[in-house]
Amino acid sequence: MSVRFRVATEADVPAILALLTDDVLGAGREGAALDIYMAAFREVDADPNNAVIVGEQDGAIVATYHLTFIPGLTLQASKRAQIEGVRVAGHLRGQQIGEAMIADAEARARGAGCMLMQLTMNKSRTDTARFYQRLGFTPSHIGYKRDLN
């Protein structure tokens, strides 16, 4: 099963939104009007330290992730890559698309000079935690979030 990863375009936003909602947690928290997602995509797309990536198979968008490069002073002034919004189409999960997607993200991060790749995930996603640990991620930190609404 061959998936090609590329930088997303505005035309991909409806398919990305479908992937974000094809998820137990995403179904409950996504769903704003499409124009809000389009405006957010344009803002991300204009920032050279951000990219939304899609995985395409036979002309269909089957995976996506958002990659942010963060320059910093810690860790000897190293740059890090933050991965968010990682999704694979529900009917294709378990077919190693996620592994290929993380490998793609790592290659892009290394190419940008990043020394570390990091992510957060909802702690209810126990299968996802096992997936990331199998790929070499370690649960080394505790993350906190605060809703500003």
GROMACS .gro file of C-alpha atoms in nm:
model
  149
    1MET     CA    1   0.000   0.000   0.000
    2SER     CA    2   0.170   0.314  -0.123
    3VAL     CA    3   0.098   0.654   0.031
    4ARG     CA    4   0.267   0.970  -0.096
    5PHE     CA    5   0.309   1.254   0.155
    6ARG     CA    6   0.303   1.615   0.040
    7VAL     CA    7   0.234   1.965   0.171
    8ALA     CA    8  -0.140   2.026   0.178
    9THR     CA    9  -0.316   2.285  -0.035
   10GLU     CA   10  -0.638   2.477   0.030
   11ALA     CA   11  -0.821   2.227  -0.188
   12ASP     CA   12  -0.729   1.953   0.065
   13VAL     CA   13  -0.894   2.125   0.365
   14PRO     CA   14  -1.235   1.950   0.333
   15ALA     CA   15  -1.062   1.609   0.320
   16ILE     CA   16  -0.842   1.703   0.618
   17LEU     CA   17  -1.151   1.806   0.811
   18ALA     CA   18  -1.313   1.472   0.726
   19LEU     CA   19  -1.009   1.295   0.875
   20LEU     CA   20  -1.020   1.511   1.187
   21THR     CA   21  -1.385   1.419   1.244
   22ASP     CA   22  -1.333   1.049   1.160
   23ASP     CA   23  -1.221   0.999   1.517
   24VAL     CA   24  -1.397   0.945   1.850
   25LEU     CA   25  -1.256   1.263   2.005
   26GLY     CA   26  -1.252   1.469   1.687
   27ALA     CA   27  -1.615   1.396   1.609
   28GLY     CA   28  -1.710   1.576   1.929
   29ARG     CA   29  -1.481   1.876   1.903
   30GLU     CA   30  -1.458   1.958   1.533
   31GLY     CA   31  -1.736   2.079   1.307
   32ALA     CA   32  -1.708   2.456   1.280
   33ALA     CA   33  -1.801   2.614   0.948
   34LEU     CA   34  -1.560   2.529   0.666
   35ASP     CA   35  -1.461   2.895   0.621
   36ILE     CA   36  -1.310   2.894   0.973
   37TYR     CA   37  -1.088   2.596   0.882
   38MET     CA   38  -0.995   2.760   0.550
   39ALA     CA   39  -0.885   3.079   0.729
   40ALA     CA   40  -0.683   2.875   0.980
   41PHE     CA   41  -0.522   2.678   0.697
   42ARG     CA   42  -0.420   2.999   0.521
   43GLU     CA   43  -0.258   3.128   0.841
   44VAL     CA   44  -0.066   2.802   0.893
   45ASP     CA   45   0.032   2.788   0.527
   46ALA     CA   46   0.174   3.142   0.538
   47ASP     CA   47   0.405   3.057   0.830
   48PRO     CA   48   0.738   2.907   0.715
   49ASN     CA   49   0.770   2.717   1.046
   50ASN     CA   50   0.439   2.535   0.994
   51ALA     CA   51   0.315   2.282   0.744
   52VAL     CA   52   0.007   2.068   0.712
   53ILE     CA   53   0.100   1.744   0.539
   54VAL     CA   54  -0.137   1.501   0.371
   55GLY     CA   55  -0.093   1.140   0.271
   56GLU     CA   56  -0.243   1.061  -0.066
   57GLN     CA   57  -0.330   0.719  -0.202
   58ASP     CA   58  -0.487   0.666  -0.542
   59GLY     CA   59  -0.590   1.033  -0.550
   60ALA     CA   60  -0.759   1.027  -0.207
   61ILE     CA   61  -0.637   1.200   0.108
   62VAL     CA   62  -0.600   0.917   0.364
   63ALA     CA   63  -0.376   1.073   0.630
   64THR     CA   64  -0.270   1.410   0.767
   65TYR     CA   65  -0.051   1.576   1.027
   66HIS     CA   66   0.055   1.928   1.122
   67LEU     CA   67   0.427   1.989   1.173
   68THR     CA   68   0.565   2.296   1.348
   69PHE     CA   69   0.934   2.385   1.375
   70ILE     CA   70   1.010   2.562   1.702
   71PRO     CA   71   1.341   2.742   1.746
   72GLY     CA   72   1.452   2.755   2.107
   73LEU     CA   73   1.718   2.832   2.360
   74THR     CA   74   1.694   2.510   2.561
   75LEU     CA   75   1.878   2.190   2.476
   76GLN     CA   76   2.179   2.391   2.358
   77ALA     CA   77   1.964   2.619   2.143
   78SER     CA   78   1.823   2.335   1.939
   79LYS     CA   79   1.523   2.348   1.713
   80ARG     CA   80   1.241   2.099   1.775
   81ALA     CA   81   0.953   1.968   1.568
   82GLN     CA   82   0.603   1.948   1.715
   83ILE     CA   83   0.360   1.703   1.553
   84GLU     CA   84  -0.014   1.760   1.593
   85GLY     CA   85  -0.340   1.659   1.430
   86VAL     CA   86  -0.211   1.314   1.335
   87ARG     CA   87  -0.486   1.115   1.162
   88VAL     CA   88  -0.520   0.812   0.937
   89ALA     CA   89  -0.852   0.726   0.770
   90GLY     CA   90  -1.041   0.487   0.997
   91HIS     CA   91  -1.078   0.215   0.736
   92LEU     CA   92  -0.701   0.214   0.673
   93ARG     CA   93  -0.571   0.208   1.031
   94GLY     CA   94  -0.341  -0.082   1.112
   95GLN     CA   95  -0.187  -0.086   0.762
   96GLN     CA   96   0.140   0.092   0.853
   97ILE     CA   97   0.035   0.429   0.712
   98GLY     CA   98   0.097   0.582   1.056
   99GLU     CA   99   0.451   0.446   1.060
  100ALA     CA  100   0.514   0.592   0.714
  101MET     CA  101   0.366   0.924   0.824
  102ILE     CA  102   0.590   0.951   1.130
  103ALA     CA  103   0.892   0.858   0.915
  104ASP     CA  104   0.794   1.138   0.676
  105ALA     CA  105   0.763   1.383   0.966
  106GLU     CA  106   1.102   1.278   1.100
  107ALA     CA  107   1.265   1.327   0.761
  108ARG     CA  108   1.114   1.675   0.731
  109ALA     CA  109   1.223   1.760   1.089
  110ARG     CA  110   1.578   1.644   1.028
  111GLY     CA  111   1.582   1.838   0.701
  112ALA     CA  112   1.485   2.153   0.893
  113GLY     CA  113   1.768   2.100   1.141
  114CYS     CA  114   1.554   1.982   1.431
  115MET     CA  115   1.719   1.788   1.710
  116LEU     CA  116   1.400   1.665   1.877
  117MET     CA  117   1.051   1.558   1.772
  118GLN     CA  118   0.769   1.592   2.023
  119LEU     CA  119   0.396   1.547   2.041
  120THR     CA  120   0.107   1.544   2.281
  121MET     CA  121  -0.192   1.315   2.270
  122ASN     CA  122  -0.508   1.271   2.468
  123LYS     CA  123  -0.433   1.032   2.754
  124SER     CA  124  -0.748   0.831   2.674
  125ARG     CA  125  -0.581   0.707   2.353
  126THR     CA  126  -0.406   0.403   2.500
  127ASP     CA  127  -0.360   0.231   2.161
  128THR     CA  128  -0.205   0.548   2.024
  129ALA     CA  129   0.034   0.565   2.320
  130ARG     CA  130   0.155   0.212   2.244
  131PHE     CA  131   0.197   0.308   1.876
  132TYR     CA  132   0.417   0.610   1.957
  133GLN     CA  133   0.623   0.417   2.211
  134ARG     CA  134   0.681   0.141   1.955
  135LEU     CA  135   0.821   0.409   1.723
  136GLY     CA  136   1.069   0.530   1.984
  137PHE     CA  137   0.882   0.815   2.151
  138THR     CA  138   0.908   0.817   2.529
  139PRO     CA  139   0.650   0.958   2.771
  140SER     CA  140   0.917   1.173   2.936
  141HIS     CA  141   0.709   1.477   3.031
  142ILE     CA  142   0.370   1.559   3.173
  143GLY     CA  143   0.170   1.804   2.966
  144TYR     CA  144  -0.097   2.043   3.084
  145LYS     CA  145  -0.351   2.242   2.887
  146ARG     CA  146  -0.573   2.527   2.989
  147ASP     CA  147  -0.885   2.618   2.798
  148LEU     CA  148  -0.892   2.992   2.727
  149ASN     CA  149  -1.257   3.007   2.621
   0.00000   0.00000   0.00000
